[in-house]
Short mmCIF file of C-alpha atoms in Angstrom, two decimals:
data_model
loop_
_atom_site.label_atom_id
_atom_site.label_comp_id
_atom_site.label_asym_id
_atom_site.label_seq_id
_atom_site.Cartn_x
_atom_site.Cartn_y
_atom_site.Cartn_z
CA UNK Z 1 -8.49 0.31 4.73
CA UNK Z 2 -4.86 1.49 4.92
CA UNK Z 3 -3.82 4.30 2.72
CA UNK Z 4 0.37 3.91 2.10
CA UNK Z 5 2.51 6.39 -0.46
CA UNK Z 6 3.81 5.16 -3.40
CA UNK Z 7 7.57 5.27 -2.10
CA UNK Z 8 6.80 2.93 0.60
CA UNK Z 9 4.62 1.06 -1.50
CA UNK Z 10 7.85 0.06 -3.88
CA UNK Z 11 10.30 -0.11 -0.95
CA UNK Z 12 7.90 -3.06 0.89
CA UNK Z 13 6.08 -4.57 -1.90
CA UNK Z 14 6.74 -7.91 -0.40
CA UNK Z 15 5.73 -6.72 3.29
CA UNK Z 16 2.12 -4.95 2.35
CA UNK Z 17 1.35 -7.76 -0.07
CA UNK Z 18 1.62 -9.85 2.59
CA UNK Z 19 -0.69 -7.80 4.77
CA UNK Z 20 -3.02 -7.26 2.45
CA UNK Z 21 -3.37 -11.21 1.85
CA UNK Z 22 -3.60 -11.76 5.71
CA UNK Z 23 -5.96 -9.20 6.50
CA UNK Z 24 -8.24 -9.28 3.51
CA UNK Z 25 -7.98 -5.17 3.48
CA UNK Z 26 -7.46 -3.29 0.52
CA UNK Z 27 -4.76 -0.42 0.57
CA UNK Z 28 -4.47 2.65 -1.09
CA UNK Z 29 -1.73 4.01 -2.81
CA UNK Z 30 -1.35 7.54 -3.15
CA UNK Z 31 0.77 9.56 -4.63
CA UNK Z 32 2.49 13.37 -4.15
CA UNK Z 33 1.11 15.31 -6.95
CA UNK Z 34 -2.24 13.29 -7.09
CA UNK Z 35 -5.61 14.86 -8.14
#
């Protein structure tokens, strides 16, 4: 399981959708001020 940031998240939607179809993973997105 990957764990990405939001940022990247939105600036390679296409590219970790992708990946996550491929590899069957699930990633997490995290965030700055996250609790």
């Amino acid at each position: 399981m990957d764990a990405i940031t939001y940022t990247f998240a939105r600036s390679n939607l296409a590219k970790t959708m992708k990946k996550v179809c491929d590899d069957h993973s699930p990633v997490v997105i995290t965030r700055k001020s996250s609790k």
